[in-house]
mmCIF file of C-alpha atoms in Angstrom:
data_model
loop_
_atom_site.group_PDB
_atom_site.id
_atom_site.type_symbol
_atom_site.label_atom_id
_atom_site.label_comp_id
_atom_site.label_asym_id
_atom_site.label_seq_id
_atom_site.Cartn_x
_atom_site.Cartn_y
_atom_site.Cartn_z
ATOM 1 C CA UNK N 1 16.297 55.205 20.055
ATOM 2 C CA UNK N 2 15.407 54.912 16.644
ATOM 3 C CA UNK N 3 11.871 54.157 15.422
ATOM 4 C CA UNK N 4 11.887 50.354 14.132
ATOM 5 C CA UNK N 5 12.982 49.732 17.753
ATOM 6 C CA UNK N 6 10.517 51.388 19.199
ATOM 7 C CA UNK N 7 7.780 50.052 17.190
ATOM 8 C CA UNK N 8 9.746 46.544 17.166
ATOM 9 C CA UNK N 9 9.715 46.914 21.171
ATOM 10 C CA UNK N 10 5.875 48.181 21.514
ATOM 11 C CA UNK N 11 5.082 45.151 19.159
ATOM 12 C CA UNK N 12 6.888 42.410 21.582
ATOM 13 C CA UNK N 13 5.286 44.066 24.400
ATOM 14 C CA UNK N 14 1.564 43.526 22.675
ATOM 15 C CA UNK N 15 2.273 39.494 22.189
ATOM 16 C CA UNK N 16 4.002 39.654 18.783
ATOM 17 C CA UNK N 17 6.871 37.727 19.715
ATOM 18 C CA UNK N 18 7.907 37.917 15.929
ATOM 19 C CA UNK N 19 9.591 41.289 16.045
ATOM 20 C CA UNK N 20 11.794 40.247 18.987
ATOM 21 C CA UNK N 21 13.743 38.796 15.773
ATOM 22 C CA UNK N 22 14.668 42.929 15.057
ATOM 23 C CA UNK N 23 16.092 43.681 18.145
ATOM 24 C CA UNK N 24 17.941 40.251 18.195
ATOM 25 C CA UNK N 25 19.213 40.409 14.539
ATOM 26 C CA UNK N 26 20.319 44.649 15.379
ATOM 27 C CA UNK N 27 21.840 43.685 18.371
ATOM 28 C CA UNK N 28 23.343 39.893 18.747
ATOM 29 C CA UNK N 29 26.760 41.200 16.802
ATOM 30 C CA UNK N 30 27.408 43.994 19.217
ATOM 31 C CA UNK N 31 26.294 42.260 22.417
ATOM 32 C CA UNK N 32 28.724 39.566 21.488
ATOM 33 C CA UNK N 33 31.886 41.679 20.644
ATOM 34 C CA UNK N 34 31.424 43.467 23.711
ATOM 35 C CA UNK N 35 31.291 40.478 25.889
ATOM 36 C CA UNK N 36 33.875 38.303 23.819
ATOM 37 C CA UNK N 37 36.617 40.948 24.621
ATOM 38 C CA UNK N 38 35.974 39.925 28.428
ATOM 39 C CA UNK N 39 35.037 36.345 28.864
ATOM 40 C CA UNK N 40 37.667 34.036 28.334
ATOM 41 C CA UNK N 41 36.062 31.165 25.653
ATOM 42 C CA UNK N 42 33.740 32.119 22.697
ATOM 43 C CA UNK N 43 31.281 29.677 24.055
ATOM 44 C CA UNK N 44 31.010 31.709 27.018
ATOM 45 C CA UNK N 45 30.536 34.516 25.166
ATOM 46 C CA UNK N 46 27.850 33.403 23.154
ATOM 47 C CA UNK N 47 26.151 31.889 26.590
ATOM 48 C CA UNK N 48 26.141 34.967 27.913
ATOM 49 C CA UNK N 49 24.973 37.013 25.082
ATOM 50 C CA UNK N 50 22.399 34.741 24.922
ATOM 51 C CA UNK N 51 21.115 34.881 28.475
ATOM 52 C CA UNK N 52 21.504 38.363 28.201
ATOM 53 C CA UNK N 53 19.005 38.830 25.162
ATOM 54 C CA UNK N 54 16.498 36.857 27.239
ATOM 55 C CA UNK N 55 16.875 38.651 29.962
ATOM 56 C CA UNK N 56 16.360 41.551 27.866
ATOM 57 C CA UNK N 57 13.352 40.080 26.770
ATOM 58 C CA UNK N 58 12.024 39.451 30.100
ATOM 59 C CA UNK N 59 12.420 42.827 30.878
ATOM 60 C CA UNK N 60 10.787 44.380 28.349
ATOM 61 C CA UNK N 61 7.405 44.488 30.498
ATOM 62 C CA UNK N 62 9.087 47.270 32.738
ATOM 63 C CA UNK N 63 10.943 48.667 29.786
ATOM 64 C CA UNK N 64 11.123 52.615 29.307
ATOM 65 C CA UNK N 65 10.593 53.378 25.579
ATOM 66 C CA UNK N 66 12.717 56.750 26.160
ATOM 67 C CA UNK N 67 15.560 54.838 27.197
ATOM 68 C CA UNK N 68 18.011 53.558 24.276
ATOM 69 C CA UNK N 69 18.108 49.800 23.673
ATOM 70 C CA UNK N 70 21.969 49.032 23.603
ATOM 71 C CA UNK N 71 22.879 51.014 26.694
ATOM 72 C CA UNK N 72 20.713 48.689 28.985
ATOM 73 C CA UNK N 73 21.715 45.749 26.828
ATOM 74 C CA UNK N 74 25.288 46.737 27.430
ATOM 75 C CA UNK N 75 24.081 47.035 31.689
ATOM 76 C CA UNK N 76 22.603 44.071 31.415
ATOM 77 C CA UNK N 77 25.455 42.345 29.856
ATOM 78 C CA UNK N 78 28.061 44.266 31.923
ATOM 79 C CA UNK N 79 25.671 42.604 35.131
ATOM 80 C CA UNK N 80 25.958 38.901 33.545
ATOM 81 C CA UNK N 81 30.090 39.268 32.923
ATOM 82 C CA UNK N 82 29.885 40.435 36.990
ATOM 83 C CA UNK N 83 27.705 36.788 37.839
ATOM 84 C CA UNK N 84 29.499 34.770 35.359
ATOM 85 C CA UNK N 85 32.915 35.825 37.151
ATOM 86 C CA UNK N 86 31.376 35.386 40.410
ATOM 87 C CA UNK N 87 30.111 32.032 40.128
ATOM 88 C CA UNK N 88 33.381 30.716 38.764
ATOM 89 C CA UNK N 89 35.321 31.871 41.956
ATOM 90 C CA UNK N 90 37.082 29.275 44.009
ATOM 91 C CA UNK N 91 35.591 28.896 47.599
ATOM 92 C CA UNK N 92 38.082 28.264 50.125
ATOM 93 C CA UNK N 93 36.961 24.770 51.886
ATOM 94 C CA UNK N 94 37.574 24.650 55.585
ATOM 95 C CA UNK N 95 39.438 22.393 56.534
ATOM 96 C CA UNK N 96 39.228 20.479 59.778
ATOM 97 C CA UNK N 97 42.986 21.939 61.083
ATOM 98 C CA UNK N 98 41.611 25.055 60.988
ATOM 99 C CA UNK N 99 38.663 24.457 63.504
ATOM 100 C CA UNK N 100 40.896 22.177 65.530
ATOM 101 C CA UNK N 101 43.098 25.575 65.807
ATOM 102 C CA UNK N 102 40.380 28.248 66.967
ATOM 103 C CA UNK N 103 38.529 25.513 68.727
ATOM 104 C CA UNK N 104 41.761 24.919 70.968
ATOM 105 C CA UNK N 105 42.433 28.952 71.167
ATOM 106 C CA UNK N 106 38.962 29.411 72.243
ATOM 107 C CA UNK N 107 39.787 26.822 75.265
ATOM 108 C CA UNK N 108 42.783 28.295 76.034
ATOM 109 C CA UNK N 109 40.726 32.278 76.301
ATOM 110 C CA UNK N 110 38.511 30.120 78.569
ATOM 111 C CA UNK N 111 41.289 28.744 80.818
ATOM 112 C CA UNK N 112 43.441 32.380 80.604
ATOM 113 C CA UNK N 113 39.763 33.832 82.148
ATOM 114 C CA UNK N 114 38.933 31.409 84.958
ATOM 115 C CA UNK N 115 42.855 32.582 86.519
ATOM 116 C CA UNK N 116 41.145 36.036 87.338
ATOM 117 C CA UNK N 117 38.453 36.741 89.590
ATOM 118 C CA UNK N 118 34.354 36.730 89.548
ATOM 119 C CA UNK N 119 34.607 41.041 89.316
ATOM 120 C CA UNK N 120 37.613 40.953 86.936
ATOM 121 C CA UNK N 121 36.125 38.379 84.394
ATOM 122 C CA UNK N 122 32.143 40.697 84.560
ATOM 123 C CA UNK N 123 34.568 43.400 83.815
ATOM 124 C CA UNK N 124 36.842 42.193 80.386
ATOM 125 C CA UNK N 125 33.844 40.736 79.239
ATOM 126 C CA UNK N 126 32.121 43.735 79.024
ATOM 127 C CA UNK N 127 34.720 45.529 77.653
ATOM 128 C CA UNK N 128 35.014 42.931 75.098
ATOM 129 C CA UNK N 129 31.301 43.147 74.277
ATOM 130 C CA UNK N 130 31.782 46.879 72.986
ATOM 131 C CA UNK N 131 31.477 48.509 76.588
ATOM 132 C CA UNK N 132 33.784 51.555 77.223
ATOM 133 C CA UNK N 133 35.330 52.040 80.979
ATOM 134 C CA UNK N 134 33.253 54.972 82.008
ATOM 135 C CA UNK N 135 30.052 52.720 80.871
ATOM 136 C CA UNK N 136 31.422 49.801 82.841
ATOM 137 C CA UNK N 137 32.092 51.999 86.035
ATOM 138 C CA UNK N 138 28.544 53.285 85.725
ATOM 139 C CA UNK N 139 27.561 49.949 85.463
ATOM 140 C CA UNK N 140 29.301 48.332 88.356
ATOM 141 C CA UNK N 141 28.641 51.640 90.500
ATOM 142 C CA UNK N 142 32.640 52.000 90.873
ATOM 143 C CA UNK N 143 34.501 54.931 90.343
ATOM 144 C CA UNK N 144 36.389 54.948 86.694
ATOM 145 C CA UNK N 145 39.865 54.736 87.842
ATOM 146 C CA UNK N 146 39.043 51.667 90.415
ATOM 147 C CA UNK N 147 37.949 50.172 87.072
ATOM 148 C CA UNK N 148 40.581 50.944 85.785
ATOM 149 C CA UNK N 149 43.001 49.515 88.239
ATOM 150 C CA UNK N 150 41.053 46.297 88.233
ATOM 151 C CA UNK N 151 41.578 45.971 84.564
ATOM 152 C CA UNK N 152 45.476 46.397 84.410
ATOM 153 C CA UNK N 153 45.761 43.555 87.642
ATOM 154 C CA UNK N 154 43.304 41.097 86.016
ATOM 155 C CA UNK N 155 45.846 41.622 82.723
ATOM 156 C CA UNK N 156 49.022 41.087 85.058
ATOM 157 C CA UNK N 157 47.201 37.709 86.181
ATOM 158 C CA UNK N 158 46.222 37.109 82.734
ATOM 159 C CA UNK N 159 50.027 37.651 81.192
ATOM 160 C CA UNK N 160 51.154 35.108 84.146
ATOM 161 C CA UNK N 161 48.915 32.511 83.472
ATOM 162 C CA UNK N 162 50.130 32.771 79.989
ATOM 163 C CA UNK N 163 54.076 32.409 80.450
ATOM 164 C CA UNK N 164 52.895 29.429 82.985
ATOM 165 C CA UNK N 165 51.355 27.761 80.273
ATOM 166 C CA UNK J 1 26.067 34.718 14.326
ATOM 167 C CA UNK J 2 23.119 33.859 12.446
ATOM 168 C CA UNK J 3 23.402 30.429 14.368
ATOM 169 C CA UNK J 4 23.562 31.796 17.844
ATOM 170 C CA UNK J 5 20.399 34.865 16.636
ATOM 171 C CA UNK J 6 18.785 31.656 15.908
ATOM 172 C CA UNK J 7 19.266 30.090 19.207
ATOM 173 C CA UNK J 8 18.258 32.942 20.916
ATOM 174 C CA UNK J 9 15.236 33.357 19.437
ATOM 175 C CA UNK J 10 14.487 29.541 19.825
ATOM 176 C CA UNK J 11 15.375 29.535 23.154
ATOM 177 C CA UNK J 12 13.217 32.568 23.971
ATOM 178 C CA UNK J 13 9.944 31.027 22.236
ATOM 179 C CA UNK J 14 10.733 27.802 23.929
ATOM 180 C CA UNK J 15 10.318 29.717 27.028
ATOM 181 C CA UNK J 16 7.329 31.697 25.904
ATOM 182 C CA UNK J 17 5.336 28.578 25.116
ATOM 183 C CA UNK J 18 5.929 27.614 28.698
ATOM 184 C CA UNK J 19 4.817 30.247 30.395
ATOM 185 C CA UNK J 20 1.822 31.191 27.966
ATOM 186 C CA UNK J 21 0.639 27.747 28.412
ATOM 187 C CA UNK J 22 0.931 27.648 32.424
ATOM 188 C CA UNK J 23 -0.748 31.121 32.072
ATOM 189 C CA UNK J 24 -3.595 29.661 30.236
ATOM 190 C CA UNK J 25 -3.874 27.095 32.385
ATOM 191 C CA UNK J 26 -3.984 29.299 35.624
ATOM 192 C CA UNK J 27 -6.473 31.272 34.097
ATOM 193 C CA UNK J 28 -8.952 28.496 32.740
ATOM 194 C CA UNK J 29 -8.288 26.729 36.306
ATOM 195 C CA UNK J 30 -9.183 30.020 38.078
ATOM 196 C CA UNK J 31 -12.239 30.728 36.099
ATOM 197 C CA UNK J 32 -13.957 27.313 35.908
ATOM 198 C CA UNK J 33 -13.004 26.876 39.799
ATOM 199 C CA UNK J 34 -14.352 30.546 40.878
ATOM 200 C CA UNK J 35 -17.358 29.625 38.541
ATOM 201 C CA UNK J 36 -18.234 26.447 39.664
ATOM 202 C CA UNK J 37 -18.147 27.217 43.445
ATOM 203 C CA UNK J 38 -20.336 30.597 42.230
ATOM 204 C CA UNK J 39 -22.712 28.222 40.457
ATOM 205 C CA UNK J 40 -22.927 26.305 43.777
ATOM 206 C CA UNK J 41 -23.077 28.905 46.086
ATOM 207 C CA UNK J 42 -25.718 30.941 43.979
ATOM 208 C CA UNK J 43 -28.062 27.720 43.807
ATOM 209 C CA UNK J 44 -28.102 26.881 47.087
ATOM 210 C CA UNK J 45 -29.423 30.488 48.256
ATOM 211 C CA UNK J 46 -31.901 30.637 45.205
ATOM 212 C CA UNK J 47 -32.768 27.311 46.722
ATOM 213 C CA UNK J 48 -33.006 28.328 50.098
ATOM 214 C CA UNK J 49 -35.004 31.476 49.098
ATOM 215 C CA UNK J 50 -37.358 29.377 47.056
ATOM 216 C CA UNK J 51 -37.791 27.001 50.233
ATOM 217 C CA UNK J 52 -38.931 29.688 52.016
ATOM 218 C CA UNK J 53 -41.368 31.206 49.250
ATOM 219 C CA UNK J 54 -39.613 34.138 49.338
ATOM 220 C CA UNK J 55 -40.418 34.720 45.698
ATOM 221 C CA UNK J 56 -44.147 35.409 46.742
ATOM 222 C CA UNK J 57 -43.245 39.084 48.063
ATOM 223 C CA UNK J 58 -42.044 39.586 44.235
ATOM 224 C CA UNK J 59 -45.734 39.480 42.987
ATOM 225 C CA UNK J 60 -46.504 43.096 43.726
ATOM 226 C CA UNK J 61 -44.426 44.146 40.954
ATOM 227 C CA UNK J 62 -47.164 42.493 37.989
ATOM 228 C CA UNK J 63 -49.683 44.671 39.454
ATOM 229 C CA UNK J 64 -50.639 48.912 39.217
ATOM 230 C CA UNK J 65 -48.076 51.199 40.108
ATOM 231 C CA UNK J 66 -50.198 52.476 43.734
ATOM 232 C CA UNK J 67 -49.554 48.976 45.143
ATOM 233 C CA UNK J 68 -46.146 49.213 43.837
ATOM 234 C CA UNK J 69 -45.529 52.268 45.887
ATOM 235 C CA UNK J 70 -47.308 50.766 48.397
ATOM 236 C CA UNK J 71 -45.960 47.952 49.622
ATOM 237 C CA UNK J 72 -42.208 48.294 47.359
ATOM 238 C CA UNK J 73 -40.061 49.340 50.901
ATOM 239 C CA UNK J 74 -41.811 46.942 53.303
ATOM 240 C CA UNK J 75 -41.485 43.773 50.273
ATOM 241 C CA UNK J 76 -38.217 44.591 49.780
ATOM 242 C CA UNK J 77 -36.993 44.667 53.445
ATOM 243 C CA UNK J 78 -38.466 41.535 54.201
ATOM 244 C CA UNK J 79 -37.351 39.846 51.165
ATOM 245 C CA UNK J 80 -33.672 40.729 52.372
ATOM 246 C CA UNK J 81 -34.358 39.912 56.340
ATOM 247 C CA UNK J 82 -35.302 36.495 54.353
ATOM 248 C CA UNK J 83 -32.254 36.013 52.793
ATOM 249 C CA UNK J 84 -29.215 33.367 53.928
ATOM 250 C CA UNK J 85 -26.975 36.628 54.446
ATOM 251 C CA UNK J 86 -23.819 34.582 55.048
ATOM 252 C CA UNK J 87 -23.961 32.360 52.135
ATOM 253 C CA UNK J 88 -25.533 35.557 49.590
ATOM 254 C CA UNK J 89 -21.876 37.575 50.654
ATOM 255 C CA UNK J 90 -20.179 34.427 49.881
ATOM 256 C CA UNK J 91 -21.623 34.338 46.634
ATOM 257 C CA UNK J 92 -21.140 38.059 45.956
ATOM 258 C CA UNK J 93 -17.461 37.732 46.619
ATOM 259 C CA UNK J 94 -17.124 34.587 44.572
ATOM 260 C CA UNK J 95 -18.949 36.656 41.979
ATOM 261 C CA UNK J 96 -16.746 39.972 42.001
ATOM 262 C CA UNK J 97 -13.865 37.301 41.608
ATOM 263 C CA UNK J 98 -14.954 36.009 38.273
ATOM 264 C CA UNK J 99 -15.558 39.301 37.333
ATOM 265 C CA UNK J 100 -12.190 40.415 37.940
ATOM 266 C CA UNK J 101 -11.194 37.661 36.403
ATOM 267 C CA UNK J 102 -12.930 38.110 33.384
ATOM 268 C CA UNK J 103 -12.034 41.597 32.928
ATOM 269 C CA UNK J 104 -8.576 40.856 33.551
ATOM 270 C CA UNK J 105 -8.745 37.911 30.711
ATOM 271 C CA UNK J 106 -10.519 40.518 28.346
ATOM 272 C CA UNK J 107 -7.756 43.197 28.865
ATOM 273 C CA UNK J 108 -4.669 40.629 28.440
ATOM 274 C CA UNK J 109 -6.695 38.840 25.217
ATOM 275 C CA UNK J 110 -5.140 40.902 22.360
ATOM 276 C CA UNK J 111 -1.870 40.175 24.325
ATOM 277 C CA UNK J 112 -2.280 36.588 24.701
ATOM 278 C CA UNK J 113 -3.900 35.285 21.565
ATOM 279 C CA UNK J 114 -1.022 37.514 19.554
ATOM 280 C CA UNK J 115 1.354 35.252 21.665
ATOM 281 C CA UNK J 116 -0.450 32.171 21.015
ATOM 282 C CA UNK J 117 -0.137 33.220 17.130
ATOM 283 C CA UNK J 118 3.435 33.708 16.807
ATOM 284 C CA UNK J 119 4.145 30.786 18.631
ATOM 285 C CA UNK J 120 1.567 28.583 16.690
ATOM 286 C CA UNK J 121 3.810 30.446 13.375
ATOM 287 C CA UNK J 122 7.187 30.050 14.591
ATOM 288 C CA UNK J 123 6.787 25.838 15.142
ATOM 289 C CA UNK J 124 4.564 25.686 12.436
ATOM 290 C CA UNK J 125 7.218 27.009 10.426
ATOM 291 C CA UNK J 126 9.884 24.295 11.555
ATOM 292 C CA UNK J 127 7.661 21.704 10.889
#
């Protein structure tokens, strides 16, 4: 970093607001041309090489004089383009079709489960909640491949229920 | 360029102003509210020890230095069994407060009254 910067910086930092006006003057130009290259209008470009100064400013408290001053006015710029892009991004609105949809498929998992049995339905559920078979056999204090079997006829019943539909 | 360094740098003293002056105001709030309830708290146990003529177990000290030895430990322990305990810790704490305060204030001054100056010069140079 050169010295007027440093002394500029150490001067803000003690209340003379003043000398902010060196780092601003030094720096607006290249803060700008960096930032106008990737933000579509000029009058984004200038919004965000203002906040960016500011924030810059507002930092200074925590500011390491060892560092140099246009990298981490470059970061903080490079973190502003990120926000600015960010906040401009369409959301996706949900629309009511789409809840009718999983609302309806979540009645029709209901309906599919209450076809198989009391034992059956413990069992899929637990393997749906992350359980493997040789858990769920400890669990239910079966043997694995009695779990196993009970698994493939509760999907049978399952898969008929289905075509019946 | 020159017009948005300009609005950068008016926008950034706009903000300054702000928060200097809420910062001023914290601090004169904090202090004349930690100083008042001091002021009270302080009274009322100088009161209170007054009351009680607690001040008479003082005397000793105006006379020879024998009597002082004499009778300085027993004085002094009765003079604090005397005391509204409670409300002397409550003043004690309300009293380290201003003084943190104040050395906090004293540290920050240089700070703050070179803030106060440029801002005072930049809208005085507007005007």
């Amino acid at each position: 970093m050169e010295t007027p910067d440093i002394e500029a910086i150490m001067k803000v930092k003690n209340g003379e607001l003043d000398y902010y006006g060196v780092i601003v003057k030094k720096y607006t130009n290249k803060v700008y041309h960096y930032i106008s290259k990737k933000s579509p209008t000029y009058e984004d470009a200038e919004d965000l090489t203002q906040i960016s100064l500011i924030k810059f400013f507002k930092s200074l408290k925590n500011f390491d004089t060892k560092r140099k001053v246009l990298p981490y006015l470059y970061q903080i710029a490079k973190n502003e383009l990120k926000m600015f892009y960010r906040s401009r991004k369409q959301h996706l609105q949900l629309k009511e079709e789409f809840f009718i949809e999983e609302k309806q498929e979540v009645e029709k998992t209901d309906y599919l489960l209450e076809t198989v049995s009391k034992k059956e339905r413990k069992i899929i559920e637990m393997l749906s909640h992350g359980y493997t078979y040789q858990e769920v056999a400890v669990k239910i204090k079966k043997p694995l491949n009695t779990v196993k079997s009970i698994v493939r006829r509760a999907k049978i019943k399952i898969r008929k229920s289905k075509n019946n539909l | 360029m020159k017009k948005l360094e300009e609005r950068i740098i008016g926008d950034l003293y706009r903000e300054e102003a702000k928060s200097t002056a809420t910062n001023l105001f914290i601090k004169i709030f904090s202090f004349s509210f930690f100083a008042f309830f001091t002021w009270i708290f302080a009274s009322i146990v100088t009161e209170i020890v007054y009351k009680q003529s607690s001040f008479d177990l003082i005397n000793f000290f105006g006379e020879d230095l024998e009597v002082w030895k004499k009778y300085f430990a027993d004085n002094s322990l009765i003079f604090w069994d005397e005391m509204p305990k409670s409300i002397l810790l409550i003043t004690i704490i309300l009293l380290m407060i201003l003084f943190i305060l104040v050395i906090a204030f004293i540290k920050n001054y240089i700070t703050l009254r070179n803030k106060i100056m440029s801002i005072y010069k930049f809208y005085n140079k507007k005007i």
